mmCIF file of C-alpha atoms in Angstrom:
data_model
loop_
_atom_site.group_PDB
_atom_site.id
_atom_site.type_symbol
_atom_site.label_atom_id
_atom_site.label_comp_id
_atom_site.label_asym_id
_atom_site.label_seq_id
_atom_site.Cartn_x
_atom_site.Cartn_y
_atom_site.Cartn_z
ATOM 1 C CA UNK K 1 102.008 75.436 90.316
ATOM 2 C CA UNK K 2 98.479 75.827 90.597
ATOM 3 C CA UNK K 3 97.149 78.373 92.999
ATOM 4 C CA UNK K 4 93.775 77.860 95.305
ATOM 5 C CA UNK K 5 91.734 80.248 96.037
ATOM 6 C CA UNK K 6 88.417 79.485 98.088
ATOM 7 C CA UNK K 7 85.548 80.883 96.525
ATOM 8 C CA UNK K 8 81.570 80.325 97.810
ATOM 9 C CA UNK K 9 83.113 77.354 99.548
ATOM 10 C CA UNK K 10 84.545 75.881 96.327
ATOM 11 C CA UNK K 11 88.086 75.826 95.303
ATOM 12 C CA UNK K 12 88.899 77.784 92.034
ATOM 13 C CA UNK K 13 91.531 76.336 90.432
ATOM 14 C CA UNK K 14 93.863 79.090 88.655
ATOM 15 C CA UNK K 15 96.319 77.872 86.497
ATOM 16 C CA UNK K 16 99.943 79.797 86.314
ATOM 17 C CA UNK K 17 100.352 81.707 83.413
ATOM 18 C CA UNK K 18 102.147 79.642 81.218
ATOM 19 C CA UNK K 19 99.308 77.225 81.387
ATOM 20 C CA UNK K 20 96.521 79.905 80.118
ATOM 21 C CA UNK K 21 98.740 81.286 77.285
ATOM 22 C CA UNK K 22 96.223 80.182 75.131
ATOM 23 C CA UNK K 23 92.945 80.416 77.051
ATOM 24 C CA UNK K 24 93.665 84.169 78.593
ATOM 25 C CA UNK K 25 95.929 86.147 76.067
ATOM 26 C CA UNK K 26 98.421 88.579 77.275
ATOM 27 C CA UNK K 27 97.099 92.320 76.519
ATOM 28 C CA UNK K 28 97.428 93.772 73.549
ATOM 29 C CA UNK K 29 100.841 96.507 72.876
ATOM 30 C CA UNK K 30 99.360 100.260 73.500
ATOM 31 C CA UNK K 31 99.132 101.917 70.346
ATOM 32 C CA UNK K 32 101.752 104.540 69.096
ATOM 33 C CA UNK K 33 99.273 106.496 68.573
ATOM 34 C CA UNK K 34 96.989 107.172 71.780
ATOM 35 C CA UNK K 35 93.409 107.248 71.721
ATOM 36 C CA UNK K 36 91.949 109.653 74.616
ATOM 37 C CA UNK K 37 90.543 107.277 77.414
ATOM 38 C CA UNK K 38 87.058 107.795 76.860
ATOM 39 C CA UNK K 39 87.470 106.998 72.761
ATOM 40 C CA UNK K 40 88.946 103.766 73.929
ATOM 41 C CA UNK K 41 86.448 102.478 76.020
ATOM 42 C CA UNK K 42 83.736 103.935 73.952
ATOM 43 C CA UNK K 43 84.992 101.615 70.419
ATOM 44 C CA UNK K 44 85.449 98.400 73.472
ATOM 45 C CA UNK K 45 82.024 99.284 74.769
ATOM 46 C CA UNK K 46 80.684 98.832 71.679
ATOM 47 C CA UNK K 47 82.741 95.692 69.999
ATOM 48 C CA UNK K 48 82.328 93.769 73.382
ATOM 49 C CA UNK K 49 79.336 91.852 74.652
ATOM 50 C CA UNK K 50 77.502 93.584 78.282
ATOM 51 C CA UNK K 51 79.596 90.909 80.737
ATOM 52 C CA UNK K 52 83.154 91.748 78.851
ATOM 53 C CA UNK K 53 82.040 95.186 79.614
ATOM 54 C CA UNK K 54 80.534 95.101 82.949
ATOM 55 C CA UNK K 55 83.833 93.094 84.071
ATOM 56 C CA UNK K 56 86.094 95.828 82.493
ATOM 57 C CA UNK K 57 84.512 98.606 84.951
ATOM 58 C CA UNK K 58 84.778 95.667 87.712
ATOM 59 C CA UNK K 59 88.580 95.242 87.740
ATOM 60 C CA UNK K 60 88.872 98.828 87.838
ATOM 61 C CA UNK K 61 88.695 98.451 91.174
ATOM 62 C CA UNK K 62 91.490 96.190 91.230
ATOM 63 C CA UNK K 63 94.995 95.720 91.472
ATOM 64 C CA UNK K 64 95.145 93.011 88.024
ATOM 65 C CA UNK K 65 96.960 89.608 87.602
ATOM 66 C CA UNK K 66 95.578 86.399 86.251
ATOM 67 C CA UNK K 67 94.277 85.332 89.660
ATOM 68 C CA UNK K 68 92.832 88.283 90.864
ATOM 69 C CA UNK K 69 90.989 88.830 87.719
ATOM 70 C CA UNK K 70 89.360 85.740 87.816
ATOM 71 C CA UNK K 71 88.648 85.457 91.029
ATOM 72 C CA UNK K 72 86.457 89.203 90.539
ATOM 73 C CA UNK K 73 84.650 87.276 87.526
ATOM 74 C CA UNK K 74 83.662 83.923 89.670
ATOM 75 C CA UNK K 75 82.591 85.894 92.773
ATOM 76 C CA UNK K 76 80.366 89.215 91.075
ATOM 77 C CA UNK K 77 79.631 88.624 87.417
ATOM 78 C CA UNK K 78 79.334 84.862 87.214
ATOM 79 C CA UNK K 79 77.655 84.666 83.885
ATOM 80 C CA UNK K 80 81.022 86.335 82.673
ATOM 81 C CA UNK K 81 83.020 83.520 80.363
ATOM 82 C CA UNK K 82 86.547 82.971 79.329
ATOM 83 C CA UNK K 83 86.068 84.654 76.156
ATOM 84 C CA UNK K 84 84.738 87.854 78.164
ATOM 85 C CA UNK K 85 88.227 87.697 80.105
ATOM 86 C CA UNK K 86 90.194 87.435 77.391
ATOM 87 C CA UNK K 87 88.272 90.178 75.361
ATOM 88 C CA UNK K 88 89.210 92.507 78.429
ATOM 89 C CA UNK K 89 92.678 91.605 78.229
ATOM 90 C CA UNK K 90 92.993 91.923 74.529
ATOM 91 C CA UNK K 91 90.593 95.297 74.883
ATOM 92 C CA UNK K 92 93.887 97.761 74.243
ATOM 93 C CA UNK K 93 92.443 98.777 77.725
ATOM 94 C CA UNK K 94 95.485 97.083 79.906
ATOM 95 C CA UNK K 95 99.113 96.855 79.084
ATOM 96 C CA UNK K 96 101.720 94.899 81.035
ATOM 97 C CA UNK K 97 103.676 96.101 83.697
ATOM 98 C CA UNK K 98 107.435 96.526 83.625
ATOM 99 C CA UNK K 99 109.050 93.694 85.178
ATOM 100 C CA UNK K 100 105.958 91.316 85.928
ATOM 101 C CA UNK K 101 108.147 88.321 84.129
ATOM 102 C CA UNK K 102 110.097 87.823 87.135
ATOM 103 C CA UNK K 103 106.880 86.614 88.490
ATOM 104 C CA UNK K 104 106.522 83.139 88.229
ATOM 105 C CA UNK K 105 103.184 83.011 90.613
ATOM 106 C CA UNK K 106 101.889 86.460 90.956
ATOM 107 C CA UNK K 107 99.172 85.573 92.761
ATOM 108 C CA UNK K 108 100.130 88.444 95.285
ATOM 109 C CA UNK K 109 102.032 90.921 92.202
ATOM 110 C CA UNK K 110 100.654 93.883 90.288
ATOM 111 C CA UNK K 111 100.651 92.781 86.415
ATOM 112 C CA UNK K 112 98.363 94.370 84.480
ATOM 113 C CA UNK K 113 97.402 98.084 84.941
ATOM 114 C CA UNK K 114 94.967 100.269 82.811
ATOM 115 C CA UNK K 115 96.611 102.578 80.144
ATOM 116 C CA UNK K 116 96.898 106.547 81.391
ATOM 117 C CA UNK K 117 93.178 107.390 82.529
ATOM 118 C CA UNK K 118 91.050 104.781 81.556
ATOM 119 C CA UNK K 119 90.828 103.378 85.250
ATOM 120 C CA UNK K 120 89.435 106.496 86.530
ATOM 121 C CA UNK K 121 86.708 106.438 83.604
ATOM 122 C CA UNK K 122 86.288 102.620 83.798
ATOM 123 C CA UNK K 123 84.987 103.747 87.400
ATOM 124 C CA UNK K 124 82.952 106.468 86.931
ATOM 125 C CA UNK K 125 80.631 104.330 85.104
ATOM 126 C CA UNK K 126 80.436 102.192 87.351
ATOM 127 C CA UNK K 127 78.475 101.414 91.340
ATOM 128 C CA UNK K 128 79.448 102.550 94.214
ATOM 129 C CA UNK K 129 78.470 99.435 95.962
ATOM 130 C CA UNK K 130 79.688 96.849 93.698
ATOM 131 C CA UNK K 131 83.144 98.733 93.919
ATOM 132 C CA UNK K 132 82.785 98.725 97.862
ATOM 133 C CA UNK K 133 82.423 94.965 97.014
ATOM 134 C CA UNK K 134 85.497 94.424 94.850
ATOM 135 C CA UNK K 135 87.184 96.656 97.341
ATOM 136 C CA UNK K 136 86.126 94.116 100.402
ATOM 137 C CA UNK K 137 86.421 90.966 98.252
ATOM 138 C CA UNK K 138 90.237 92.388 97.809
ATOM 139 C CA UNK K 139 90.931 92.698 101.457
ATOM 140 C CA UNK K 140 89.358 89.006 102.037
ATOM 141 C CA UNK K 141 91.292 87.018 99.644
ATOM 142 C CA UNK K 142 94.699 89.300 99.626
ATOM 143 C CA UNK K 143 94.662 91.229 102.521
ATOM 144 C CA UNK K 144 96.130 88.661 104.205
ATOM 145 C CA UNK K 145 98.995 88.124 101.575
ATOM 146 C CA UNK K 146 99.738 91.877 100.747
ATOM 147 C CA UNK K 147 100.112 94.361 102.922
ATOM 148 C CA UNK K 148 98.813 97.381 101.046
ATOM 149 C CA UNK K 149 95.694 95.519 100.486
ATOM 150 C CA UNK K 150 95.253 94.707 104.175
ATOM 151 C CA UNK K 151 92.449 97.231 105.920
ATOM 152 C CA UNK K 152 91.570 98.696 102.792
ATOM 153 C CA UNK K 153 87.890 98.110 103.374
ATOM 154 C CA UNK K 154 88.706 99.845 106.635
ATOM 155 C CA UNK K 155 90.094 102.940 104.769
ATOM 156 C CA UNK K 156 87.446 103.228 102.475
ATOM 157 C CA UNK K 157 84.489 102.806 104.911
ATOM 158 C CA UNK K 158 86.315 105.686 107.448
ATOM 159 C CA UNK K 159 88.811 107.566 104.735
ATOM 160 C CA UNK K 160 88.800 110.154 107.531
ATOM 161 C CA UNK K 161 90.559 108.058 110.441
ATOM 162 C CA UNK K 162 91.840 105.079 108.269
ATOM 163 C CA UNK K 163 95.397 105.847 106.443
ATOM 164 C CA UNK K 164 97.003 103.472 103.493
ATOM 165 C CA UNK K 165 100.567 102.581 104.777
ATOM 166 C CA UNK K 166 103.487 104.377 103.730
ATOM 167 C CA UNK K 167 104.631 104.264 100.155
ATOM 168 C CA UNK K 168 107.547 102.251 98.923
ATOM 169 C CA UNK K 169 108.468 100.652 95.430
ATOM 170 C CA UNK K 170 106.786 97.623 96.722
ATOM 171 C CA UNK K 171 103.382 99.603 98.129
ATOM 172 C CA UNK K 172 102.838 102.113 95.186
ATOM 173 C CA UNK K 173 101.266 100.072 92.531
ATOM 174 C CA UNK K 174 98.582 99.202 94.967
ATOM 175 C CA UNK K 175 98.209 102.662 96.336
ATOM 176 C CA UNK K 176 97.340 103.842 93.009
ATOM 177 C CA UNK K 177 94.555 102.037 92.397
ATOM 178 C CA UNK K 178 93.307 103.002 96.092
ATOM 179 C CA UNK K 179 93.679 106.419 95.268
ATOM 180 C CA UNK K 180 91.500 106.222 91.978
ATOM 181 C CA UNK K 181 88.900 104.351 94.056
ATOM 182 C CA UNK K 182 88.482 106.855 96.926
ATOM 183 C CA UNK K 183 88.505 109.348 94.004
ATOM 184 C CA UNK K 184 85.671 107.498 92.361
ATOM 185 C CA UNK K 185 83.718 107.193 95.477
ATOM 186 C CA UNK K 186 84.172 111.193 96.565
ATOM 187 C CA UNK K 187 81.180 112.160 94.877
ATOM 188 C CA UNK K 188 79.788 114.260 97.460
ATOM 189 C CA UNK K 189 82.111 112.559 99.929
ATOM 190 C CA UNK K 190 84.293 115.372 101.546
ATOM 191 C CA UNK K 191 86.120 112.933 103.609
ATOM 192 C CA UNK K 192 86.865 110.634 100.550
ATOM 193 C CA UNK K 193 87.847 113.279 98.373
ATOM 194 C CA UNK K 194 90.466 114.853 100.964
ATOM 195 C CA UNK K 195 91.949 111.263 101.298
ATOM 196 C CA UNK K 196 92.079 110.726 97.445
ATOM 197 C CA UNK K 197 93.592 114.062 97.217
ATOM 198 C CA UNK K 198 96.526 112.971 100.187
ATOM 199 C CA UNK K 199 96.986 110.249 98.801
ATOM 200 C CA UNK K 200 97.292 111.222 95.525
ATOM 201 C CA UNK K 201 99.686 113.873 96.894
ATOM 202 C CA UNK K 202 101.982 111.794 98.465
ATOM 203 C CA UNK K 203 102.110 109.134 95.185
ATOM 204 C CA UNK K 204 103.005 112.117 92.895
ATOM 205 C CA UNK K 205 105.871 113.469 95.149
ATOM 206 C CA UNK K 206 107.120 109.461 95.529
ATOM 207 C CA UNK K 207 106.855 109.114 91.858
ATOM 208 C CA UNK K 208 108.790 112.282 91.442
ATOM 209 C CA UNK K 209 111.568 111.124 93.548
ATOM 210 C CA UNK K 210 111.869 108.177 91.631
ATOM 211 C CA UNK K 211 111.972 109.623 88.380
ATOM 212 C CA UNK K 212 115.221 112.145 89.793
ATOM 213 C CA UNK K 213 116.496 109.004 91.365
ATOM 214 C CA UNK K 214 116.777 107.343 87.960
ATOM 215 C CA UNK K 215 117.540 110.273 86.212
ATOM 216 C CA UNK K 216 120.820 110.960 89.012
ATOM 217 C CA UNK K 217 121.974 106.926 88.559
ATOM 218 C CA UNK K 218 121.315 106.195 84.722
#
């Protein structure tokens, strides 16, 4: 199946995974042996070309599949090609995450995320305003589809009166990625540096729970 996403009043035609094995390769393993964050994006900095780049500190902003990621690339960094996709996804910069097989159209699923830290460094170099714009290009397209995107342009505007909703299994992949954005955007921002710092809260304690929840039912 083909999904349709309407784009500058054009339909983008995304083909399902299976289709773009070839064109869009699946990220590359992460390494036994761990660079730190900012060595990694330092040695892809400097292999890839300035739109692979510039699209790297994009999707940062971004819950990642297929779809998402090339919607981002057709709506703010048009000049960006297939090859600068696919040099992102082959970067060493993303991994795959646990169960995104079962996916068959994950138009609306989380299935690439950044390895440990590079997310939060991917955004520091970037704009404030262009992530305000992935942020609201996010809540257009899947807001209406997911949930925990829905109002996030909302929460990020007003971090002080806007809450994320409540985290679940389903919610939390999402909810990360808010929580690095409001981080990114605290700067001087007291009220988006309290919200990063609740939010970030309330993942850690629902990631602990999980992790004693597995632990209790091997």
């Amino acid at each position: 199946m083909t999904s349709r996403l309407l784009v500058h009043q054009q339909v983008l035609e995304i083909p399902p995974p299976s289709a773009t094995a070839g064109l869009v390769p699946t990220p590359s393993p992460a390494p036994d042996a761990v660079a730190s964050p900012e060595q990694s994006i330092g040695e892809f900095r400097t292999a890839a070309s300035e739109n692979a780049f510039s699209l790297a500190v994009l999707l940062a902003a971004a819950p990642l599949n297929r779809h998402i990621m090339q919607l981002l690339a057709a709506e703010l960094l048009p000049a960006a090609s297939p090859g600068d996709l696919a040099a992102v996804l082959t970067s060493g910069l993303l991994v795959t995450m646990e169960n995104s097989a079962e996916h068959s159209d994950p138009h609306d699923q989380v299935v690439f995320d950044f390895t440990p830290d590079v997310r939060e460094k991917l955004l520091s170099l970037g704009e404030s305003a262009k992530t305000r714009r992935v942020v609201a290009l996010l809540d257009h397209y899947l807001g209406p589809h997911v949930p925990a995107i829905r109002g996030i342009t909302q929460r990020v505007k007003n971090p002080a009166t806007a809450f994320p909703p409540g985290i679940t299994a389903e919610t939390l992949p999402y909810l990360r990625v808010e929580c690095a954005v409001l981080t990114a955007l605290s700067g001087a921002s007291t009220p988006h540096r309290e919200a990063a710092e609740r939010l970030r809260t309330k993942v850690d304690e629902f990631e602990t729970e999980q992790r004693r929840a597995t632990a209790a039912n091997p």
